[in-house]
XYZ file of N, CA and C in Angstrom:
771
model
N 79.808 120.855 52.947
C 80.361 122.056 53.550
C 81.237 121.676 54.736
N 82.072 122.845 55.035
C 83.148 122.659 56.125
C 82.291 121.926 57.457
N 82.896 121.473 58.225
C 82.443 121.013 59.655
C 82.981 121.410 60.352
N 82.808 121.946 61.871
C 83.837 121.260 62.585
C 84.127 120.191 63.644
N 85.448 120.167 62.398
C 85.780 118.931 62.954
C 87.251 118.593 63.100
N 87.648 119.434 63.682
C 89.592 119.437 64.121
C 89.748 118.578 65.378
N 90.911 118.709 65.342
C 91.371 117.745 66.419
C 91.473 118.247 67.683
N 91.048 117.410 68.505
C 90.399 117.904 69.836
C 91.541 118.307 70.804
N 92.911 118.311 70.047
C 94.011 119.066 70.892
C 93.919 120.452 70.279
N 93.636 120.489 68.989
C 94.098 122.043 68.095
C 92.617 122.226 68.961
N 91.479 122.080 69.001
C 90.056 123.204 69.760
C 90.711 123.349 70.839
N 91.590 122.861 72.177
C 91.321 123.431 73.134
C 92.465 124.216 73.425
N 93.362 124.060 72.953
C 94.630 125.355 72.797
C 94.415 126.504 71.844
N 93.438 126.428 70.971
C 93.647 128.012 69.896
C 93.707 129.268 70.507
N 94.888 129.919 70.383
C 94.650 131.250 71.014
C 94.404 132.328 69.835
N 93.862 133.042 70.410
C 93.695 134.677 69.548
C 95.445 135.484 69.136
N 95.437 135.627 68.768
C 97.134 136.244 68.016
C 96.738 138.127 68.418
N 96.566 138.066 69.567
C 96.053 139.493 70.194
C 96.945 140.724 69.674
N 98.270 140.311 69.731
C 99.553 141.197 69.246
C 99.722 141.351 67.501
N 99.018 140.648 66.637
C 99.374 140.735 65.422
C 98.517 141.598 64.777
N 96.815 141.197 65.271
C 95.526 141.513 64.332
C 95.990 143.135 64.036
N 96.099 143.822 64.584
C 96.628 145.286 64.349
C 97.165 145.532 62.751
N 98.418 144.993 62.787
C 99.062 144.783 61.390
C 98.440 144.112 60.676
N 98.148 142.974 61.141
C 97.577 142.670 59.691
C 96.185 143.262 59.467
N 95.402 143.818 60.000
C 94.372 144.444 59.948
C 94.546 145.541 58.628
N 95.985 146.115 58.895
C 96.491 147.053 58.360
C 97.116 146.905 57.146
N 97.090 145.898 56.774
C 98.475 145.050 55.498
C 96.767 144.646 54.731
N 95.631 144.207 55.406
C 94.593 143.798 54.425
C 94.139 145.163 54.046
N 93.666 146.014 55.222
C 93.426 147.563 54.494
C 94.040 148.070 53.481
N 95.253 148.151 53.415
C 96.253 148.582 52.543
C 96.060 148.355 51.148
N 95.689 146.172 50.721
C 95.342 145.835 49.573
C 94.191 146.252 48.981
N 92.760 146.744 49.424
C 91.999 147.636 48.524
C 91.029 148.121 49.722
N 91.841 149.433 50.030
C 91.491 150.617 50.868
C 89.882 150.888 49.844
N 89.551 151.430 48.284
C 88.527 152.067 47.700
C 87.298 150.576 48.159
N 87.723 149.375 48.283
C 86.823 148.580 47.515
C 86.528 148.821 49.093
N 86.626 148.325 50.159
C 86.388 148.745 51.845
C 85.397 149.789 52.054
N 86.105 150.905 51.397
C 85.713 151.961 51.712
C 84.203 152.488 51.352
N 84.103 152.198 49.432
C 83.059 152.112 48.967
C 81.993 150.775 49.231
N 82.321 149.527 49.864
C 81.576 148.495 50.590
C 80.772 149.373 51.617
N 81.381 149.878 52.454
C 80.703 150.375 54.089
C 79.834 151.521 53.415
N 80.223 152.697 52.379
C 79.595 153.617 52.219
C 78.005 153.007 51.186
N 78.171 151.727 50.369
C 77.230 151.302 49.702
C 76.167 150.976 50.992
N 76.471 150.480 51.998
C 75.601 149.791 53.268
C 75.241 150.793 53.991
N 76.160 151.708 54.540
C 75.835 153.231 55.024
C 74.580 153.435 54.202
N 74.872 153.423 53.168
C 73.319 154.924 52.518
C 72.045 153.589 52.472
N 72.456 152.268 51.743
C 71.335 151.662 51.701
C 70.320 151.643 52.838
N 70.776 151.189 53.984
C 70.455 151.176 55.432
C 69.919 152.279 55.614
N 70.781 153.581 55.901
C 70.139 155.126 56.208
C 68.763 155.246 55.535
N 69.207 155.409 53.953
C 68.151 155.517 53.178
C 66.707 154.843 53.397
N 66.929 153.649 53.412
C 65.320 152.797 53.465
C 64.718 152.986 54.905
N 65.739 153.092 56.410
C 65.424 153.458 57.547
C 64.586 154.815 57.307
N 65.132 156.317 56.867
C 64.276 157.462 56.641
C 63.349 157.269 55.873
N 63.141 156.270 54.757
C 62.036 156.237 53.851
C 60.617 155.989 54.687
N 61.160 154.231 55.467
C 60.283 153.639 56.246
C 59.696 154.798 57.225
N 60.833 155.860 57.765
C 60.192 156.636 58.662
C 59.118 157.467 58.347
N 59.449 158.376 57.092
C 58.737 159.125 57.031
C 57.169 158.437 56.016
N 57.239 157.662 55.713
C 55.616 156.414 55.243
C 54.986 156.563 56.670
N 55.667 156.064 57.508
C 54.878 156.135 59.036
C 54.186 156.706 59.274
N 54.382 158.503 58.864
C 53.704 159.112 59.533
C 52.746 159.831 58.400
N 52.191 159.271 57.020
C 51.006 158.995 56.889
C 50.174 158.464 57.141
N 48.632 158.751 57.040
C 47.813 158.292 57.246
C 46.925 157.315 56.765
N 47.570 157.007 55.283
C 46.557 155.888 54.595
C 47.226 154.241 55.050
N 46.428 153.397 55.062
C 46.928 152.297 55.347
C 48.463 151.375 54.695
N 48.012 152.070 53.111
C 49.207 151.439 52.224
C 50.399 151.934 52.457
N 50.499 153.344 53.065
C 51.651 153.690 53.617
C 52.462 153.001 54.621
N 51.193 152.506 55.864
C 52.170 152.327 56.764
C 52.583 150.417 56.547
N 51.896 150.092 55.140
C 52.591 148.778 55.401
C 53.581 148.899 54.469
N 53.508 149.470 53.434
C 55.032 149.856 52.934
C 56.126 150.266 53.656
N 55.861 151.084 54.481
C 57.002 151.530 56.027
C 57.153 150.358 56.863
N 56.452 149.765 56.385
C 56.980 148.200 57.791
C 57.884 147.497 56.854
N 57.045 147.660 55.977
C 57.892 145.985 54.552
C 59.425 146.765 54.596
N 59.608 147.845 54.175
C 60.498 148.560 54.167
C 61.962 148.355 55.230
N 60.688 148.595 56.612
C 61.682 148.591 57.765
C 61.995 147.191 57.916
N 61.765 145.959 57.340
C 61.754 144.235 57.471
C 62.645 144.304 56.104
N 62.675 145.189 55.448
C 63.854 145.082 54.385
C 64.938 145.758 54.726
N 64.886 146.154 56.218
C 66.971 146.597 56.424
C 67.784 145.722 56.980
N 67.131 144.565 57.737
C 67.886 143.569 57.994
C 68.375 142.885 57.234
N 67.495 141.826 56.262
C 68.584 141.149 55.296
C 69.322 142.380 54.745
N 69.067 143.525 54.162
C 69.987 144.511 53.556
C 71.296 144.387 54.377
N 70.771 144.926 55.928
C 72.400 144.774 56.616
C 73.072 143.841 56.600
N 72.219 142.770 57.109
C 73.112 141.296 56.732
C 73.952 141.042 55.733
N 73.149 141.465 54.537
C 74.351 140.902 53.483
C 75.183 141.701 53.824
N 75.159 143.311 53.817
C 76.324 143.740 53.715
C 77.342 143.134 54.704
N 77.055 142.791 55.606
C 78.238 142.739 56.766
C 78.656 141.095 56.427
N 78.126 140.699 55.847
C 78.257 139.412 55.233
C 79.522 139.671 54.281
N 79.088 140.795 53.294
C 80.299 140.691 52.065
C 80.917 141.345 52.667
N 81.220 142.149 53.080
C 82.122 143.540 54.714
C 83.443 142.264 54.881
N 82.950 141.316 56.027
C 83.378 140.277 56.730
C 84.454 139.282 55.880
N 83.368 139.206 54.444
C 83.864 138.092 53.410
C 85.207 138.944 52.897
N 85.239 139.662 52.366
C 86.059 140.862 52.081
C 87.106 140.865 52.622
N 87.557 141.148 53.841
C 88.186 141.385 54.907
C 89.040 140.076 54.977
N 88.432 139.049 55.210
C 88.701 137.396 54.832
C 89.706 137.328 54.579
N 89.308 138.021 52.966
C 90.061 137.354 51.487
C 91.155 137.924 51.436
N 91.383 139.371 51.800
C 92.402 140.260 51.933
C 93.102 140.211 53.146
N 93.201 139.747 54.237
C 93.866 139.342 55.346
C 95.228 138.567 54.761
N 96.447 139.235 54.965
C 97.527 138.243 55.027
C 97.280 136.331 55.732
N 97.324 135.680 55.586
C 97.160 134.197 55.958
C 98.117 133.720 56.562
N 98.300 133.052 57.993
C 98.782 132.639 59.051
C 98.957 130.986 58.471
N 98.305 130.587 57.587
C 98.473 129.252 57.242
C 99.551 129.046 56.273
N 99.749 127.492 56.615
C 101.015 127.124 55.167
C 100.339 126.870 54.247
N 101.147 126.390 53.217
C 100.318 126.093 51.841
C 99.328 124.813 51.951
N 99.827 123.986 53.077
C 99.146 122.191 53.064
C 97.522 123.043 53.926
N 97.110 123.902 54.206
C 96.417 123.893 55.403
C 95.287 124.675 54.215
N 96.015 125.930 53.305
C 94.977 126.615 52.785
C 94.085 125.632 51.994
N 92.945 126.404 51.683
C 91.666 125.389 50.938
C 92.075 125.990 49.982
N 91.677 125.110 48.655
C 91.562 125.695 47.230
C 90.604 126.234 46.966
N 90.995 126.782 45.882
C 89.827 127.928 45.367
C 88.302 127.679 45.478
N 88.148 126.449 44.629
C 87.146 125.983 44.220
C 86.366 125.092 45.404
N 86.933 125.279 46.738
C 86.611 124.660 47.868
C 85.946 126.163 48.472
N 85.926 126.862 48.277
C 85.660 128.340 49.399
C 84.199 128.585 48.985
N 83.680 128.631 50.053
C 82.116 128.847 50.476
C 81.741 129.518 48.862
N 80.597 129.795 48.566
C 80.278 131.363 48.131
C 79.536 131.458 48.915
N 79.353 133.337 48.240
C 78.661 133.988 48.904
C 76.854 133.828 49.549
N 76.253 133.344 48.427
C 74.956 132.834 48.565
C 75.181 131.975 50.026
N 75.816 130.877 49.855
C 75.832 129.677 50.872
C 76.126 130.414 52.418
N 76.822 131.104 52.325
C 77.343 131.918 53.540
C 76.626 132.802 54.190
N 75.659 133.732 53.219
C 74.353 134.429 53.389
C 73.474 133.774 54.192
N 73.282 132.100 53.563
C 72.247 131.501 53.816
C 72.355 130.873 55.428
N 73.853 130.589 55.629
C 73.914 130.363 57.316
C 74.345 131.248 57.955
N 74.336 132.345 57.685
C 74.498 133.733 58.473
C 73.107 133.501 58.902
N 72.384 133.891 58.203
C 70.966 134.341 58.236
C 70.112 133.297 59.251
N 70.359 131.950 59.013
C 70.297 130.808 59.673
C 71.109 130.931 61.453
N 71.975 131.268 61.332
C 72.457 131.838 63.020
C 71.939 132.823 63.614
N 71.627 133.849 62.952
C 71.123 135.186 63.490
C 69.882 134.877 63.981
N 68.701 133.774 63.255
C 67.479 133.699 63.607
C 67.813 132.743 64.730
N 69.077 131.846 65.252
C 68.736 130.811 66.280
C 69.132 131.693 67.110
N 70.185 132.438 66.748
C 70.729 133.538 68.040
C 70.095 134.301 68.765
N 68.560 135.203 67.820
C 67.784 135.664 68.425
C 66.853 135.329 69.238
N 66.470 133.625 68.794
C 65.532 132.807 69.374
C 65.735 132.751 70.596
N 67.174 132.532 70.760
C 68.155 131.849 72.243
C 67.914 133.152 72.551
N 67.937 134.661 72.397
C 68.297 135.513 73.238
C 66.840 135.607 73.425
N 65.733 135.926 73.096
C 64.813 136.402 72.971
C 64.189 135.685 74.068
N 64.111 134.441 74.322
C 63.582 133.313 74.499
C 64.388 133.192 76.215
N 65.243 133.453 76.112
C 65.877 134.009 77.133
C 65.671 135.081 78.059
N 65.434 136.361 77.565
C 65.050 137.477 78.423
C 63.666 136.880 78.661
N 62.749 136.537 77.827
C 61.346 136.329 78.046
C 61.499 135.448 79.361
N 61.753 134.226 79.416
C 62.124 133.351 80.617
C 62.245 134.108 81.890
N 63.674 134.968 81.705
C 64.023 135.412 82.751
C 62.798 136.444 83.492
N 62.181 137.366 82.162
C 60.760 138.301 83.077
C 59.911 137.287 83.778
N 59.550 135.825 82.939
C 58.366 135.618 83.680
C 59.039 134.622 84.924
N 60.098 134.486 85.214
C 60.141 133.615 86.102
C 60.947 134.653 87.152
N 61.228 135.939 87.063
C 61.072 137.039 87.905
C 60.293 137.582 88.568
N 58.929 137.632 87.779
C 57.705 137.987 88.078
C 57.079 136.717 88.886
N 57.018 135.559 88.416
C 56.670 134.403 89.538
C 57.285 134.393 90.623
N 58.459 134.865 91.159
C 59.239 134.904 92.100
C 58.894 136.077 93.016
N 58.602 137.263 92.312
C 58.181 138.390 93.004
C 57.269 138.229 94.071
N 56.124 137.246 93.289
C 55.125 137.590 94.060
C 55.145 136.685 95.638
N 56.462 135.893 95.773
C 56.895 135.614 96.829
C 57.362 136.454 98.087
N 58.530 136.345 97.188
C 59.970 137.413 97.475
C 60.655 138.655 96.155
N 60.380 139.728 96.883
C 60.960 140.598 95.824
C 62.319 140.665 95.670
N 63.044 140.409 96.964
C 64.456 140.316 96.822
C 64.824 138.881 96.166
N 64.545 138.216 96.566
C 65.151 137.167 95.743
C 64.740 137.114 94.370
N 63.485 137.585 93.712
C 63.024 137.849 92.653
C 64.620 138.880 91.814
N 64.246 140.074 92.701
C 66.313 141.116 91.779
C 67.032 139.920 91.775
N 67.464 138.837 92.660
C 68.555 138.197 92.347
C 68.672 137.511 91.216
N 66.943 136.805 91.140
C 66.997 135.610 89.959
C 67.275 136.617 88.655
N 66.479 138.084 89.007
C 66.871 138.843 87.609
C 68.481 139.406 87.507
N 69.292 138.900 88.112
C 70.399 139.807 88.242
C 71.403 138.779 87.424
N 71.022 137.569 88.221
C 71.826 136.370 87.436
C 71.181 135.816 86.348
N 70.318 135.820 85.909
C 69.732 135.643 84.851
C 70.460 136.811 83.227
N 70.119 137.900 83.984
C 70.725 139.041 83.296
C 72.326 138.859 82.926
N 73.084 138.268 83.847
C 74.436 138.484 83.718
C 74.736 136.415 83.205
N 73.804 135.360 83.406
C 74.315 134.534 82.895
C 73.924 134.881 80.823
N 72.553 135.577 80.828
C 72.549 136.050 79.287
C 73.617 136.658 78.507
N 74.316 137.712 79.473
C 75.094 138.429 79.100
C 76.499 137.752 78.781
N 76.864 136.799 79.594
C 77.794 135.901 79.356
C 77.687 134.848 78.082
N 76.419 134.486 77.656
C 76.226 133.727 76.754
C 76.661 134.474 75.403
N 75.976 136.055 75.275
C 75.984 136.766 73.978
C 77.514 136.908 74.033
N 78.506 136.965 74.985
C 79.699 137.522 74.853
C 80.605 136.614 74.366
N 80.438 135.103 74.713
C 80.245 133.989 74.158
C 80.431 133.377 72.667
N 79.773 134.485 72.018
C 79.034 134.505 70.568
C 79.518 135.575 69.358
N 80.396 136.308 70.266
C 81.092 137.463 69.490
C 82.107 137.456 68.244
N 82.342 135.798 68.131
C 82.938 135.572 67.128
C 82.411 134.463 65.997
N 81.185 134.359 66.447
C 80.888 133.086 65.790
C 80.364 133.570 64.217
N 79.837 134.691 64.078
C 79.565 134.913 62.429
C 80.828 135.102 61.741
N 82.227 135.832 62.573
C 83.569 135.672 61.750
C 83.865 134.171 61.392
N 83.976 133.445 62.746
C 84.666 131.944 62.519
C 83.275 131.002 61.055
N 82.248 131.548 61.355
C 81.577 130.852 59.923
C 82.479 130.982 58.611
N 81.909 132.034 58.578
C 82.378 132.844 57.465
C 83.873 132.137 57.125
N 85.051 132.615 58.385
C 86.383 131.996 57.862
C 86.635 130.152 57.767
N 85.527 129.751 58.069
C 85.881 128.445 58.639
C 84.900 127.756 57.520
N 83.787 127.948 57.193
C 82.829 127.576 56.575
C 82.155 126.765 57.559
N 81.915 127.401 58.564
C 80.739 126.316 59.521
C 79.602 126.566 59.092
N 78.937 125.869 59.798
C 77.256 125.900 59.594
C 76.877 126.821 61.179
N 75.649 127.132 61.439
C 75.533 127.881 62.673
C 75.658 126.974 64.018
N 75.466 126.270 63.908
C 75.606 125.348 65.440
C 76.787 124.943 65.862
N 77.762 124.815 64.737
C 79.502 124.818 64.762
C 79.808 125.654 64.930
N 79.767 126.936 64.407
C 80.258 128.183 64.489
C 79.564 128.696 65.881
N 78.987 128.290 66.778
C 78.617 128.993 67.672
C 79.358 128.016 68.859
N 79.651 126.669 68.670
C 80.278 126.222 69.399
C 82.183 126.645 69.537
N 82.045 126.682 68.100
C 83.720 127.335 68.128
C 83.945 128.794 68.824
N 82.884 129.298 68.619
C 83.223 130.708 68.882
C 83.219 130.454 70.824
N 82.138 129.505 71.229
C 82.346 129.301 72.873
C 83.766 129.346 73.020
N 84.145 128.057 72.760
C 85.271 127.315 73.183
C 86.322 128.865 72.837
N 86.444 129.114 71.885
C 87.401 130.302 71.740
C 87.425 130.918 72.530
N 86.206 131.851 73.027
C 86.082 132.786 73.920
C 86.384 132.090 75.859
N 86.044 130.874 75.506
C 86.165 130.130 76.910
C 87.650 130.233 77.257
N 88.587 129.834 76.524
C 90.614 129.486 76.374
C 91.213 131.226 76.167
N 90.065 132.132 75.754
C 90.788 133.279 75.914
C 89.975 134.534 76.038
N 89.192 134.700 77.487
C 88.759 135.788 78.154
C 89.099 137.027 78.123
N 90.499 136.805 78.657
C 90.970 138.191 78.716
C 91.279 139.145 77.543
N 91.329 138.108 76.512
C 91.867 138.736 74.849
C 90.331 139.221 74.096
N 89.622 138.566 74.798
C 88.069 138.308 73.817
C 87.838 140.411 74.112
N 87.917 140.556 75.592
C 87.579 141.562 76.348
C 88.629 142.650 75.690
N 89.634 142.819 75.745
C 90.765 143.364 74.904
C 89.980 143.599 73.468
N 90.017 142.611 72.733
C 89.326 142.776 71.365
C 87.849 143.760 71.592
N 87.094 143.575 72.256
C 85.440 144.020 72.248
C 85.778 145.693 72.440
N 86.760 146.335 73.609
C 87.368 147.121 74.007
C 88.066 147.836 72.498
N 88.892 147.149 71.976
C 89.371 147.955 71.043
C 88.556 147.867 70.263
N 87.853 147.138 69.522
C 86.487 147.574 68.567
C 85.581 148.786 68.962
N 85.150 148.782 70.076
C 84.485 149.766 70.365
C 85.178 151.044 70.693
N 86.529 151.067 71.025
C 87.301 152.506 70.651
C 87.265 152.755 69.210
N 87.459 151.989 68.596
C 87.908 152.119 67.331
C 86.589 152.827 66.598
N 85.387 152.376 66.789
C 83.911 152.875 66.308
C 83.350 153.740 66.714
N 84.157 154.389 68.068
C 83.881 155.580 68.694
C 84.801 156.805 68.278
N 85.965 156.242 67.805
C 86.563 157.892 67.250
C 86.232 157.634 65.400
N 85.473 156.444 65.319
C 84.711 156.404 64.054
C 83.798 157.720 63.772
N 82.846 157.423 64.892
C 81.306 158.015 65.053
C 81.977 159.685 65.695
N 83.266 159.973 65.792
C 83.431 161.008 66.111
C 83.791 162.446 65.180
N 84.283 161.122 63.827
C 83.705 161.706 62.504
C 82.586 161.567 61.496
N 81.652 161.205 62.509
C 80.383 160.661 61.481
C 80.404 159.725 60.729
N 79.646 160.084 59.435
C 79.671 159.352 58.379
C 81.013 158.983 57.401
N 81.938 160.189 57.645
C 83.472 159.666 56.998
C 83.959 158.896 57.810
N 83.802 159.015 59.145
C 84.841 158.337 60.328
C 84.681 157.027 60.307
N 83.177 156.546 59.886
C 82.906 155.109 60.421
C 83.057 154.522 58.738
N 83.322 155.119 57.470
C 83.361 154.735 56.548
C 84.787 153.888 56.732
N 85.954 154.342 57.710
C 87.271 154.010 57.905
C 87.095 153.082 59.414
N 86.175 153.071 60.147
C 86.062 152.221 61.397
C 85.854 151.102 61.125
N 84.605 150.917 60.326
C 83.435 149.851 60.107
C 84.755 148.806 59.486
N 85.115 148.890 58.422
C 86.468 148.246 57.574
C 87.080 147.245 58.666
N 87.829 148.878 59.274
C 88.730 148.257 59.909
C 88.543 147.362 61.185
N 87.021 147.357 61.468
C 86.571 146.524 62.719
C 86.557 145.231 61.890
N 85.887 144.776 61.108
C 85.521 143.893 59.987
C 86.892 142.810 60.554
N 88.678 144.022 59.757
C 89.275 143.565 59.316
C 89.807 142.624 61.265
N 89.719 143.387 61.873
C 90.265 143.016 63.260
C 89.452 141.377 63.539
N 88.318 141.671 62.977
C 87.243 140.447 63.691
C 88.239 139.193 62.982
N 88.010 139.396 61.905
C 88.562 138.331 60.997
C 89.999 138.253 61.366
N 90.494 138.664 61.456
C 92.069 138.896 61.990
C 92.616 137.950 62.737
N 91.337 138.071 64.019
C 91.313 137.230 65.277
C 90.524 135.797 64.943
N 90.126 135.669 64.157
C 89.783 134.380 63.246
C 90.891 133.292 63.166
N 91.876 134.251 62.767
C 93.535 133.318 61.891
C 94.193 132.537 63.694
N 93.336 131.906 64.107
C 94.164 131.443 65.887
C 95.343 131.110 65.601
N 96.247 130.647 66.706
C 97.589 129.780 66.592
C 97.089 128.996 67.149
N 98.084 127.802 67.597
C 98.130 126.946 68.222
C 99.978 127.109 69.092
N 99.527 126.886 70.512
C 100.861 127.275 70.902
C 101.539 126.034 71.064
N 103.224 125.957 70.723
C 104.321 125.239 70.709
C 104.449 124.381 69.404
N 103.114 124.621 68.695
C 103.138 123.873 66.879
C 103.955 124.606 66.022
N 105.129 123.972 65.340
C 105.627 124.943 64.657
C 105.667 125.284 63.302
N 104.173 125.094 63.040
C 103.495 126.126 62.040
C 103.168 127.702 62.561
N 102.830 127.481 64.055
C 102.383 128.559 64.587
C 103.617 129.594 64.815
N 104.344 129.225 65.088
C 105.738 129.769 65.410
C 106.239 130.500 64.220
N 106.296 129.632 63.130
C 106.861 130.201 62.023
C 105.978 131.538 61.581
N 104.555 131.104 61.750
C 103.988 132.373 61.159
C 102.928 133.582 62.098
N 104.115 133.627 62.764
C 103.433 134.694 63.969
C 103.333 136.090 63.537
N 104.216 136.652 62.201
C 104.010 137.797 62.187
C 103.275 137.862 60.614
N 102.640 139.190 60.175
C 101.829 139.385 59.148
C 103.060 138.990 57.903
N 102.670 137.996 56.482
C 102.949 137.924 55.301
C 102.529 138.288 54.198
């Protein structure tokens, strides 16, 4: 499987193509608007569905109920996963390509889906570990501090809180760059640093317009986000396709093909 393993001038110049993802966001929508559309709405109901099922098992009283409502509720994650897995993969494939012909992989070189599932799933559990494992830290070594100093105790929780927060923000691209890159999770989480490290201000820009974009989603409900969800997908991946500035591959293909 892919590595990474580029050249240590192309990692520390890649920029985000902040001005393009728009269009081409829009040029991949365009090539199969139904298959998008019916993707998000297949994950919409699966998700909804087994979430209300699990709910309402809960609130019987026999035992077999409520472990069917748990198994249930432990069956919407991988459910979501894949979907946002094939969502993501999708989006990928249909993205106009910023690369020349020497750069694209061949066919028979491109992840599948299984393999891609399998280190999604594989990041999400180290990601949670690191976060989890993280807040936990930060309570108990807040609480050891307290019983000193309470003020300095808020501080350790303040920076603790905001160096976590910096880490997850960190990380915002690393299930796209798998996916487009074929990393494994410990690559893909390093690429996604370094990315987000060379371009702050764009990362923040991007997070910003995703979350407008999912908010006049959610402002039509269930149709609105059937057309958000897509098109967030398509943006993530979008911002996947980096340049490299003054290479003139990058030059040549700055605008959507």
């Amino acid at each position: 499987m892919a590595q990474f393993n580029e050249p240590r001038e192309h990692r520390l110049t890649e920029r985000i193509p902040l001005t393009t993802i728009i269009p081409r966001a829009w040029v991949g929508f365009g090539q199969a608007p139904w298959r998008f559309v019916g993707l998000t709405a297949l994950m919409l109901i699966t998700v909804t569905g087994l979430s209300l099922i699990s709910k309402d098992l809960q609130q019987g009283d026999g035992w077999w109920q409520t472990t069917i409502s748990d198994a249930l509720f432990l069956t919407t994650i991988p459910t979501t996963l894949l979907a946002v897995v094939a969502l993501l993969r999708l989006a990928d494939q249909l993205l106009p390509s910023i690369q020349t012909a020497k750069q694209e992989k061949p066919a028979q070189e491109r992840q599948q889906l299984r393999w891609i599932f399998r280190q999604t799933a594989a990041l999400v559990l180290l990601e949670g570990v690191i976060l989890i494992g993280g807040l936990n830290s930060i309570r108990i070594i807040g609480a050891l501090i307290a019983r000193q100093s309470g003020a300095l105790s808020t501080l350790v929780l303040i920076a603790g809180a905001l160096a976590l927060s910096l880490w997850t923000l960190s990380q915002i691209l690393a299930l796209p760059l798998l996916i487009h890159h074929g990393h494994r999770p410990l690559a893909a989480m390093e690429h996604s640093r370094r990315l987000v490290q060379t371009n702050r201000l764009k990362v923040l820009a991007l997070l910003g317009l995703l979350i407008g974009v999912n908010l006049i989603g959610l402002m039509g409900a269930f149709i609105g986000l059937l057309l958000s969800l897509p098109f967030s997908a398509l943006l993530l991946m979008a911002s996947c396709r980096t340049q490299t500035p003054w290479v003139r591959d990058s030059r040549r293909n700055m605008l959507p093909t």
